[in-house]
Each structure stands twice: as structure tokens, then as C-alpha cells.
PDB file of C-alpha atoms in Angstrom:
ATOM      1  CA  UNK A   1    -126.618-105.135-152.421  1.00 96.00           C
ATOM      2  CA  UNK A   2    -125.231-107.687-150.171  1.00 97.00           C
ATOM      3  CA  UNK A   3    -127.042-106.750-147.140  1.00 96.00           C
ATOM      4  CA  UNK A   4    -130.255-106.510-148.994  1.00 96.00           C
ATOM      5  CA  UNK A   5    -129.691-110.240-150.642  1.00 97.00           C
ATOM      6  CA  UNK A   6    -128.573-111.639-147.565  1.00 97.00           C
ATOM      7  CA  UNK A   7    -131.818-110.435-145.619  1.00 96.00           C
ATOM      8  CA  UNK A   8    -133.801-111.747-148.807  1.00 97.00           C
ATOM      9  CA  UNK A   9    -132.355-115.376-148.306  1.00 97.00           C
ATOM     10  CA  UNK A  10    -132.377-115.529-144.384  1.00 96.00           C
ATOM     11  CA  UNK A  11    -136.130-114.494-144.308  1.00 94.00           C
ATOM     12  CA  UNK A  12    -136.963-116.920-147.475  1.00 95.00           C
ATOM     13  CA  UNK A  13    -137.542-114.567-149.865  1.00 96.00           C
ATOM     14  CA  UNK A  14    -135.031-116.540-152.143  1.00 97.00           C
ATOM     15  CA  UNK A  15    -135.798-120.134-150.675  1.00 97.00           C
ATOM     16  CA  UNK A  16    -133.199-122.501-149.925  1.00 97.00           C
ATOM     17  CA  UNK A  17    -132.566-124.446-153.041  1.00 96.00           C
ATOM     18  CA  UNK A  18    -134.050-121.429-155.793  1.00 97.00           C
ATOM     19  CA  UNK A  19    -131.835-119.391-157.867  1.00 97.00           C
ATOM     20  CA  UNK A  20    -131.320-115.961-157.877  1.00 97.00           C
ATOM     21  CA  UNK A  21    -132.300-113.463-160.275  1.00 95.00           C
ATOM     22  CA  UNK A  22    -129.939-113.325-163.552  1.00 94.00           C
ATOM     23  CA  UNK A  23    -127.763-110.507-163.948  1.00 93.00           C
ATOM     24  CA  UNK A  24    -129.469-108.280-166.317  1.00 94.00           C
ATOM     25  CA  UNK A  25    -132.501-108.380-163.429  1.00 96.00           C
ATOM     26  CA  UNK A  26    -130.146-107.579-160.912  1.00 96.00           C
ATOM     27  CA  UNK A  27    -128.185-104.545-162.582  1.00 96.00           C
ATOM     28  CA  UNK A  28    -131.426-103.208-163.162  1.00 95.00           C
ATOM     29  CA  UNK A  29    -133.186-102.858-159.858  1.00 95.00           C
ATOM     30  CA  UNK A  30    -130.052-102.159-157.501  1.00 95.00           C
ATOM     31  CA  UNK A  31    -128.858-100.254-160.060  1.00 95.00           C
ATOM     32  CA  UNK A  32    -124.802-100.723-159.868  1.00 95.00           C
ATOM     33  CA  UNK A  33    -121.925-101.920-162.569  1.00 96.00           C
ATOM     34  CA  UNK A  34    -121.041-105.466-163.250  1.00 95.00           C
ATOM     35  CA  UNK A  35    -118.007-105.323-161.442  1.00 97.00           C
ATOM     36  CA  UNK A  36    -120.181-104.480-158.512  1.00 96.00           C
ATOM     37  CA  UNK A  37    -122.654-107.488-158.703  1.00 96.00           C
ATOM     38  CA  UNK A  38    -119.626-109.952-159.695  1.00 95.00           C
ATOM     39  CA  UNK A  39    -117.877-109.216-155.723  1.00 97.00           C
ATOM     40  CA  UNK A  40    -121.602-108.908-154.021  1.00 97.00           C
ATOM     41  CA  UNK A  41    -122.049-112.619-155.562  1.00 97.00           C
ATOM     42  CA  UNK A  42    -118.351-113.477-154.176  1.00 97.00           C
ATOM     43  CA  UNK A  43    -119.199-112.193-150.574  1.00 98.00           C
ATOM     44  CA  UNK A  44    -122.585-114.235-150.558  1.00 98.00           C
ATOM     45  CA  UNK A  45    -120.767-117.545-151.552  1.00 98.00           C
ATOM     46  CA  UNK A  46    -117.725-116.895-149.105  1.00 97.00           C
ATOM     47  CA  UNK A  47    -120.189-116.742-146.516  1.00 98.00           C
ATOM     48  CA  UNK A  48    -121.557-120.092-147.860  1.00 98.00           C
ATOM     49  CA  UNK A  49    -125.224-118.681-148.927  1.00 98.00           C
ATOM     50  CA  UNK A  50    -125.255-119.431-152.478  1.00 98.00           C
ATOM     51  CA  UNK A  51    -123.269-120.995-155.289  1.00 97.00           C
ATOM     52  CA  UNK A  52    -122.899-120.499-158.946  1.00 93.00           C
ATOM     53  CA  UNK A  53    -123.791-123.561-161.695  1.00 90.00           C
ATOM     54  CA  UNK A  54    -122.596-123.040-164.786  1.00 85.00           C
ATOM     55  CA  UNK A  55    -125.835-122.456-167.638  1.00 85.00           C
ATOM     56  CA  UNK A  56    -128.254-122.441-164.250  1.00 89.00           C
ATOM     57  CA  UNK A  57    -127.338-119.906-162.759  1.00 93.00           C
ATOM     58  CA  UNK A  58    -126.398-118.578-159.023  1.00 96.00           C
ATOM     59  CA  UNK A  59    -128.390-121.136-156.343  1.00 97.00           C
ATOM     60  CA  UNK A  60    -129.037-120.361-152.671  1.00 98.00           C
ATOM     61  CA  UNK A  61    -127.527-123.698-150.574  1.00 98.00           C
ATOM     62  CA  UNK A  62    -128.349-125.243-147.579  1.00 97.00           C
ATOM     63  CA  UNK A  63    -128.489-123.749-144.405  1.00 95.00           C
ATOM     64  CA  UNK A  64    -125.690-126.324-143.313  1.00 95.00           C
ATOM     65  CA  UNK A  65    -123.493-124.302-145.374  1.00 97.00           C
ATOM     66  CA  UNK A  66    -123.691-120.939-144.513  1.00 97.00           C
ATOM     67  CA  UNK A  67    -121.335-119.488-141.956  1.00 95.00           C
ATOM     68  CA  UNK A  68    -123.395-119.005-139.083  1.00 92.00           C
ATOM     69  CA  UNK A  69    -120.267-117.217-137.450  1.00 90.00           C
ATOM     70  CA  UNK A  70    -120.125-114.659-139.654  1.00 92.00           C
ATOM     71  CA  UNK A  71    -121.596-110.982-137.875  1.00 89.00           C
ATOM     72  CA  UNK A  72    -123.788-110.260-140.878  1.00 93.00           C
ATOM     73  CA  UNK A  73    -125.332-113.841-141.291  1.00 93.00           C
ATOM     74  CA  UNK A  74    -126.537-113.547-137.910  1.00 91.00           C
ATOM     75  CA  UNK A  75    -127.716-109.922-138.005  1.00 89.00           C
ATOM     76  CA  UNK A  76    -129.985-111.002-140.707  1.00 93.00           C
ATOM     77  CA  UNK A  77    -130.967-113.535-139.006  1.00 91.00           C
ATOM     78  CA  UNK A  78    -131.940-110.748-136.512  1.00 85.00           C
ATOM     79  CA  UNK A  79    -133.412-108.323-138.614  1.00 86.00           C
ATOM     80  CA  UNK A  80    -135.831-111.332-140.561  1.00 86.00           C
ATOM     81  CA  UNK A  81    -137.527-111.866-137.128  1.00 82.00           C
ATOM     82  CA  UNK A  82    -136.368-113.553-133.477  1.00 76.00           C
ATOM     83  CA  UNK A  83    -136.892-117.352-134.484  1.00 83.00           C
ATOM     84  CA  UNK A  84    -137.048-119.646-131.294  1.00 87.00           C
ATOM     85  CA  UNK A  85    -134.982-122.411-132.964  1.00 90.00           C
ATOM     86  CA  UNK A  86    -132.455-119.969-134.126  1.00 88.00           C
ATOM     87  CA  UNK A  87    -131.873-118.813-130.640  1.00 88.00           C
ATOM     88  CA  UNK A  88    -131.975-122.217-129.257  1.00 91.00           C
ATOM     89  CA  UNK A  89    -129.125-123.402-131.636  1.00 91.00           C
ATOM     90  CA  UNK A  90    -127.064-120.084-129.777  1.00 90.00           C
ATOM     91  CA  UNK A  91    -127.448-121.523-126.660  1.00 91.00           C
ATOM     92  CA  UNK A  92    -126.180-124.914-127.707  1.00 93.00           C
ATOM     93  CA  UNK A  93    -122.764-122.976-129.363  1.00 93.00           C
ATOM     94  CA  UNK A  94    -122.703-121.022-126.168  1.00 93.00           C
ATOM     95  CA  UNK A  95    -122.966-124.089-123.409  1.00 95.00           C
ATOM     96  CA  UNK A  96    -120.221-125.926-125.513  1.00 94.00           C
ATOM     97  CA  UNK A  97    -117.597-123.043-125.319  1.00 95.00           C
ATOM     98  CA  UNK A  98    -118.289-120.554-122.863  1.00 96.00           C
ATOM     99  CA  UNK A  99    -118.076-122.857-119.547  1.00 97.00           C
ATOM    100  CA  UNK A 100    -114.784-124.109-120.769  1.00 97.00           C
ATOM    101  CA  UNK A 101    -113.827-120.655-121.080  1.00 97.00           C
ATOM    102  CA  UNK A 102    -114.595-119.606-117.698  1.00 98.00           C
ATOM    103  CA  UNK A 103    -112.424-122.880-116.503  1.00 98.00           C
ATOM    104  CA  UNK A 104    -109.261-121.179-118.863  1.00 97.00           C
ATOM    105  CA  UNK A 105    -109.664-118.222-117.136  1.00 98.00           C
ATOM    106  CA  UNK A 106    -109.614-119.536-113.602  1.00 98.00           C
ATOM    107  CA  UNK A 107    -106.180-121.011-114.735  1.00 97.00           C
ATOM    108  CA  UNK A 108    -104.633-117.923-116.827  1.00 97.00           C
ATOM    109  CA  UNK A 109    -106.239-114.735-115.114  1.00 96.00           C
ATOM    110  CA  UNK A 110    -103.837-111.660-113.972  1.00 96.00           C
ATOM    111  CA  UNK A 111    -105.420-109.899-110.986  1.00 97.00           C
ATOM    112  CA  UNK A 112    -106.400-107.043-113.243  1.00 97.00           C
ATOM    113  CA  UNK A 113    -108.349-109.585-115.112  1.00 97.00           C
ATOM    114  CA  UNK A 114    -110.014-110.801-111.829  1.00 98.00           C
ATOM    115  CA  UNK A 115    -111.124-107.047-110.869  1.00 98.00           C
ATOM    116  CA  UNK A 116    -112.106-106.384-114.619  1.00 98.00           C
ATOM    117  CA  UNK A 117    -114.673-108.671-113.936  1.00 98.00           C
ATOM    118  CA  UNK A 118    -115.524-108.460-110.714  1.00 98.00           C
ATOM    119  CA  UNK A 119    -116.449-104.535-111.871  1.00 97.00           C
ATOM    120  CA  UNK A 120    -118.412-105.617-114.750  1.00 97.00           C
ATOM    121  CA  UNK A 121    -120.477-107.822-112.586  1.00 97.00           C
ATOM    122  CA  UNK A 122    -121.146-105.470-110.026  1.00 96.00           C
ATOM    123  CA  UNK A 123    -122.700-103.162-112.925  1.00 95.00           C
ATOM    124  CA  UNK A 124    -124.979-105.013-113.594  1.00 94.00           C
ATOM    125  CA  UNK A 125    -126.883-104.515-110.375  1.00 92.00           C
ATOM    126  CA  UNK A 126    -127.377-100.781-111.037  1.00 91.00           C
ATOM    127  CA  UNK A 127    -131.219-100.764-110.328  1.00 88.00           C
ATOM    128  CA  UNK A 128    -131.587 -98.273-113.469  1.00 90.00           C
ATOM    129  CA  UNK A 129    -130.802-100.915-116.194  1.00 89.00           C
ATOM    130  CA  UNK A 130    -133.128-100.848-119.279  1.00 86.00           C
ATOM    131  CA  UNK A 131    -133.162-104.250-121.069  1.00 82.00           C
ATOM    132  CA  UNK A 132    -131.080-102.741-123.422  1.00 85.00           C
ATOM    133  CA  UNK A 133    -128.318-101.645-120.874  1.00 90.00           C
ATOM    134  CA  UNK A 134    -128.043-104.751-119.234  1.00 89.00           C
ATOM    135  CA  UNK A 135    -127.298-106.210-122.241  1.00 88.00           C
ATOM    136  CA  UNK A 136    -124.826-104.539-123.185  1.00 91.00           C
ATOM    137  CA  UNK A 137    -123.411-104.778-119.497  1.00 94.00           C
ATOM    138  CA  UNK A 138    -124.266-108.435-120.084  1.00 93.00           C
ATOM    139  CA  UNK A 139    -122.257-108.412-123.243  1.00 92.00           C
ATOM    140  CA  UNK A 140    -119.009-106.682-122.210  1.00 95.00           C
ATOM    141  CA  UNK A 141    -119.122-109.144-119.301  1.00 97.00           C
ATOM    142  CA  UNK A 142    -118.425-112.552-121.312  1.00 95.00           C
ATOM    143  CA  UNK A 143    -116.600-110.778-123.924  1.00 94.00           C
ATOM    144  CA  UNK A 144    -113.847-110.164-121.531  1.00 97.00           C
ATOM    145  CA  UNK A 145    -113.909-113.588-120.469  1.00 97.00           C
ATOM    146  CA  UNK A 146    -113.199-114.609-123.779  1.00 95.00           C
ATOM    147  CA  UNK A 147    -110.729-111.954-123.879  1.00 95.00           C
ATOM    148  CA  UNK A 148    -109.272-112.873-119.925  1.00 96.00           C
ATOM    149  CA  UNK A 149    -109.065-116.841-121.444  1.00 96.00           C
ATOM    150  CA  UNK A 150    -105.849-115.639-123.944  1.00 95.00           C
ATOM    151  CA  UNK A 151    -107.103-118.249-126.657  1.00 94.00           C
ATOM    152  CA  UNK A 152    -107.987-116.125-129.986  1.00 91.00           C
ATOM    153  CA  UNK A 153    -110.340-118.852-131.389  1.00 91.00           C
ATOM    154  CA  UNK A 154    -112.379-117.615-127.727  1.00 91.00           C
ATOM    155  CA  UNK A 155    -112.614-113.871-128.770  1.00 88.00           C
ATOM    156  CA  UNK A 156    -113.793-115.112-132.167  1.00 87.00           C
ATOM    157  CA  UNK A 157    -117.153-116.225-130.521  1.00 87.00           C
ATOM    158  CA  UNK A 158    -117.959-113.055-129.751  1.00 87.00           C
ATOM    159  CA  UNK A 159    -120.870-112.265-132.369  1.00 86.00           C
ATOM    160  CA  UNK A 160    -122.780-115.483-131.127  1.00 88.00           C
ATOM    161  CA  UNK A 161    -122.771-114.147-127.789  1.00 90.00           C
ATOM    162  CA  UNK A 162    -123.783-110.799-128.913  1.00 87.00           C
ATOM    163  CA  UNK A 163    -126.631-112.652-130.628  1.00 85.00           C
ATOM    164  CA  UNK A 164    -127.812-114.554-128.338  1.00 85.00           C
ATOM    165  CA  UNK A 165    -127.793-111.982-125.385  1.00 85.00           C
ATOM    166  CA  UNK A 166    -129.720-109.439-127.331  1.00 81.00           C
ATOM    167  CA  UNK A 167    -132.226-112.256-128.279  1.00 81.00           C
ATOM    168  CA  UNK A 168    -132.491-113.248-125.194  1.00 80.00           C
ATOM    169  CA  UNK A 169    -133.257-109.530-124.246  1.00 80.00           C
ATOM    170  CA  UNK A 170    -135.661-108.619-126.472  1.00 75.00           C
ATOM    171  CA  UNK A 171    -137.666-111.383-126.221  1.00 73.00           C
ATOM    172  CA  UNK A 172    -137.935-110.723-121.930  1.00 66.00           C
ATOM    173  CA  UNK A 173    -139.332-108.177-120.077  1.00 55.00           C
ATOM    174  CA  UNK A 174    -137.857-105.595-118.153  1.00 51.00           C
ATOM    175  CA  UNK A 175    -135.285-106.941-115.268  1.00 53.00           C
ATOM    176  CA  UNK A 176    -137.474-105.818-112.546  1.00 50.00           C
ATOM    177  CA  UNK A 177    -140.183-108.388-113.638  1.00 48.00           C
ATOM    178  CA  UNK A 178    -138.600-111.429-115.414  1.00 52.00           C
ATOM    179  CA  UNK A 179    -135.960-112.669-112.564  1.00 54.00           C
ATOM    180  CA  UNK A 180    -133.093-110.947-114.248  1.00 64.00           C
ATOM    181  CA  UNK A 181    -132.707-108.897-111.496  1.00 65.00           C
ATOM    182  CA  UNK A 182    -130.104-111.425-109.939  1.00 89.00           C
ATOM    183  CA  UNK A 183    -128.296-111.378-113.053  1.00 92.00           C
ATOM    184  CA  UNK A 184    -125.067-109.686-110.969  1.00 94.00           C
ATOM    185  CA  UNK A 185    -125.112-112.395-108.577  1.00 95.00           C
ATOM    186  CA  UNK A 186    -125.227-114.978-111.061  1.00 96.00           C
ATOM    187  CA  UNK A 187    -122.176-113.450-113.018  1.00 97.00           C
ATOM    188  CA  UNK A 188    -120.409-112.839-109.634  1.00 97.00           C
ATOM    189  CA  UNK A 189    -120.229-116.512-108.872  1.00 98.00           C
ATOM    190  CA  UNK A 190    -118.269-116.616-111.947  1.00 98.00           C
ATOM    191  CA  UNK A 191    -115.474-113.884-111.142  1.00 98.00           C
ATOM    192  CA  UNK A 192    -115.274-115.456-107.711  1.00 98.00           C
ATOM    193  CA  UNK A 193    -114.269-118.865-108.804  1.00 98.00           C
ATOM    194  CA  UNK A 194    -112.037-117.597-110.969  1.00 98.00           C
ATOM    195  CA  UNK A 195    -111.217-115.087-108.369  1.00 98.00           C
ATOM    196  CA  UNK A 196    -109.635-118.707-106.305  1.00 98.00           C
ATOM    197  CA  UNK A 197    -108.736-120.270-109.866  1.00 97.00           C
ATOM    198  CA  UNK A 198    -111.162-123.011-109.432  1.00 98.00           C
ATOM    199  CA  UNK A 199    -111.766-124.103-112.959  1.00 98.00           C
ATOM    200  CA  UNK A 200    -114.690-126.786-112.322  1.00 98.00           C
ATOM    201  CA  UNK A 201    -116.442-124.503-110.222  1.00 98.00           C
ATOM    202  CA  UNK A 202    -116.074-121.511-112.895  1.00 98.00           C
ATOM    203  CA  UNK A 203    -117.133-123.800-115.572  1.00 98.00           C
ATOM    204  CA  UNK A 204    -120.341-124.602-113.763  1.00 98.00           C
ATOM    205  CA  UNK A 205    -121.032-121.047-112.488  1.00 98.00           C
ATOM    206  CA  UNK A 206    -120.590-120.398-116.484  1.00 98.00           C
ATOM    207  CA  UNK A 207    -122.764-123.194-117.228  1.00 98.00           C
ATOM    208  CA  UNK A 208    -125.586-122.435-114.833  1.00 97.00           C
ATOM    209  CA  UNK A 209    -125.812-118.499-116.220  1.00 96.00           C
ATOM    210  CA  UNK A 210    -126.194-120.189-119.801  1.00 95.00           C
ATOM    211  CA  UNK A 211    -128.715-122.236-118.987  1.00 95.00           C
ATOM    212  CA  UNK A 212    -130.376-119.608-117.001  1.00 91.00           C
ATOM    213  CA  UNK A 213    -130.825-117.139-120.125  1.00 89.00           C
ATOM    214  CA  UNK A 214    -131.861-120.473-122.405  1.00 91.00           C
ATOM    215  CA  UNK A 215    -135.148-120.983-120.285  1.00 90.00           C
ATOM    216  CA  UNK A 216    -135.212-117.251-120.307  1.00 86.00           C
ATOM    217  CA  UNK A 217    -136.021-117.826-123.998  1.00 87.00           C
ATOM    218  CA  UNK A 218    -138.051-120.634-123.400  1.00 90.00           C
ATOM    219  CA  UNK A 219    -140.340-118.739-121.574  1.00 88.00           C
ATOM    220  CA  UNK A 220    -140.709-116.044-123.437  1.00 85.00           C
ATOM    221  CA  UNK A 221    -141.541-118.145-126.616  1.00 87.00           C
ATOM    222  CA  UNK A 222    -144.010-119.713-123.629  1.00 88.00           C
ATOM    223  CA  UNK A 223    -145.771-116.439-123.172  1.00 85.00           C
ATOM    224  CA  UNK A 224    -145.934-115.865-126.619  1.00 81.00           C
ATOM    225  CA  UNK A 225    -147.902-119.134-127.475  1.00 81.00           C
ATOM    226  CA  UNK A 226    -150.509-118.413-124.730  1.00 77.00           C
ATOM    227  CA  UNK A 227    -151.321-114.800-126.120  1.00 67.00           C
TER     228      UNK A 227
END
């Protein structure tokens, strides 16, 4: 019930600002108990989507007040349809933590941090990477650099970089034709300032790889415009 409301209000189904169904409405076509809809309505308005009035009923709120870092907000965010603005807003999240991440790391890393890395960029040159592989190599990549900076609030990022990298996938073609193919390079610049615990330089080799995928996504939406 959740998941199918949730999807309903991302894709504006239930615009911002309208209210809900009533109860009885509900109850009848997902077909659960009261006790049921009463927590599905407290998960929506702990993730900031909606928000009950007294004798109005349950409204959806502003998109300034939904948790955008919430896994499921931005799945259905996902699953309503790759939105360039959406993905552009990612990219802004990512540039203002990620590159200040990197720097951490160049200051805290163990050397089995450093070869962590260094193997996780090297995988990403295998020459039999699907999109989808690569971003998951991609992903495990700057998850452990959140992981490698030892600040928690880091790791918590993770589901906006997942969101952004498989955005940034699926809207690009294959590696082979859309200049991903020095995607290992890129990331390797990364592990090898960290590797001599250089935090500017890490911070702008974490910088430069953000902005990369960014006009990755700006291109694609390009492409898509002149079809």
C-alpha cells in the first residue's frame, strides 16, 4: 500500500497539494484492515509526503518536504520515469559531499583501504562491462569511499549515489561508445591521491569524475531532444 501510494504521488497521480482518498475508498480497493491503512499513512508522513488536517482529510505536501534521502522516495522517483531535473539535483548533493569525502580519505585511509580501491578501480576496465555492470562496479567504488572516510553521516549518502549512478547509466549508451570507457582511469586518479594522502588533489580527482557523469546526463537528455 505504501509503495503503491508513494509511486502515485511521485508520478502526480495525487498532485502536490490534493488529498488523498478517504478511508472507506482506500480499505476498499487495497483491500487491508484499518490498522493497516492507519501505519501506511504514518510511513508516508514520516517520509514527509503527506499530512493529515483534521475534517479535510490526509493532503500530499510540497516536494520541499519530502525526504529525498530516503531509498524508497528515490526509487519512486525511479520507477515514475528518469526526470532530467531530478538527476541534476543528484549531482548537486553529490559535488557537495563526495569530493570532500575523497579529501577525508586521503587523511584517514589504512593501506587495505588504499588497495580496496585501487582493486575496485582497476575493475572497471574489464572490456566486458554491460552498462549495468559498470554500474554496479561504479557503485561499490564510491560506496567504499564513503565507507574508507570513517564519518557515518558519509555512508548515509549512499542511496543518492546509487541513484544517480544508475541514472546516469541508463540514460547512456554502452561504455564502448559514450566515453565511459576511461571510467577506470578517472577513478584511479582518485585512489592514487589518496594513495600519497593528498587531500586537495583527491577532492578534485573526486570532483572532476562528478562532473564528468553530470554532462554524461546532459548529453543524454541532449540526444533525446534531437530525436
Amino acid at each position: 500500500m505504501v509503495d503503491d501510494l508513494g509511486k502515485a504521488i511521485v508520478s502526480g497521480a495525487f498532485p502536490i497539494g490534493s488529498i488523498l482518498p478517504g478511508d472507506s475508498e482506500l480499505l476498499q480497493r487495497f483491500k487491508v484492515s484499518r490498522t493497516i491503512l492507519r501505519e501506511s499513512m504514518k510511513t508516508l508522513a514520516a517520509k514527509g509526503m503527506v499530512v493529515p488536517r483534521a475534517r479535510v482529510g490526509t493532503r500530499v505536501t510540497e516536494k520541499i518536504y519530502w525526504n529525498m534521502f530516503d531509498n524508497e522516495v528515490l526509487n519512486w522517483h525511479f520507477e515514475s520515469g528518469i526526470d532530467k531535473e531530478f538527476l541534476l539535483h543528484l549531482y548537486d548533493i553529490r559535488i557537495a559531499f563526495e569530493p570532500f569525502a575523497a579529501g577525508l580519505v586521503a587523511e584517514r585511509a589504512s593501506r587495505e583501504d588504499i588497495d580496496l580501491l585501487r582493486g575496485l578501480a582497476s575493475a572497471m576496465a574489464d572490456p566486458n562491462h554491460t552498462s549495468d555492470s559498470l554500474a554496479v562496479a561504479d557503485l561499490h567504488f564510491h560506496l567504499a569511499i564513503t565507507e574508507a572516510s570513517q564519518n557515518p553521516f558519509m555512508r548515509s549518502l549512499g542511496g543518492l549515489i546509487e541513484a544517480a549512478l544508475v541514472g546516469m547509466f541508463r540514460m547512456s549508451a554502452p561504455p564502448s561508445t559514450n566515453g565511459f570507457s576511461n571510467i577506470a582511469d578517472t577513478h584511479m586518479a582518485i585512489v592514487d591521491a589518496i594513495a600519497a594522502h593528498d587531500s586537495v588533489a583527491a577532492r578534485k580527482a573526486m570532483e572532476f569524475v562528478i562532473v564528468d557523469g553530470r554532462q554524461h546526463v546532459l548529453e543524454a537528455f541532449a540526444a533525446l531532444a534531437d530525436t
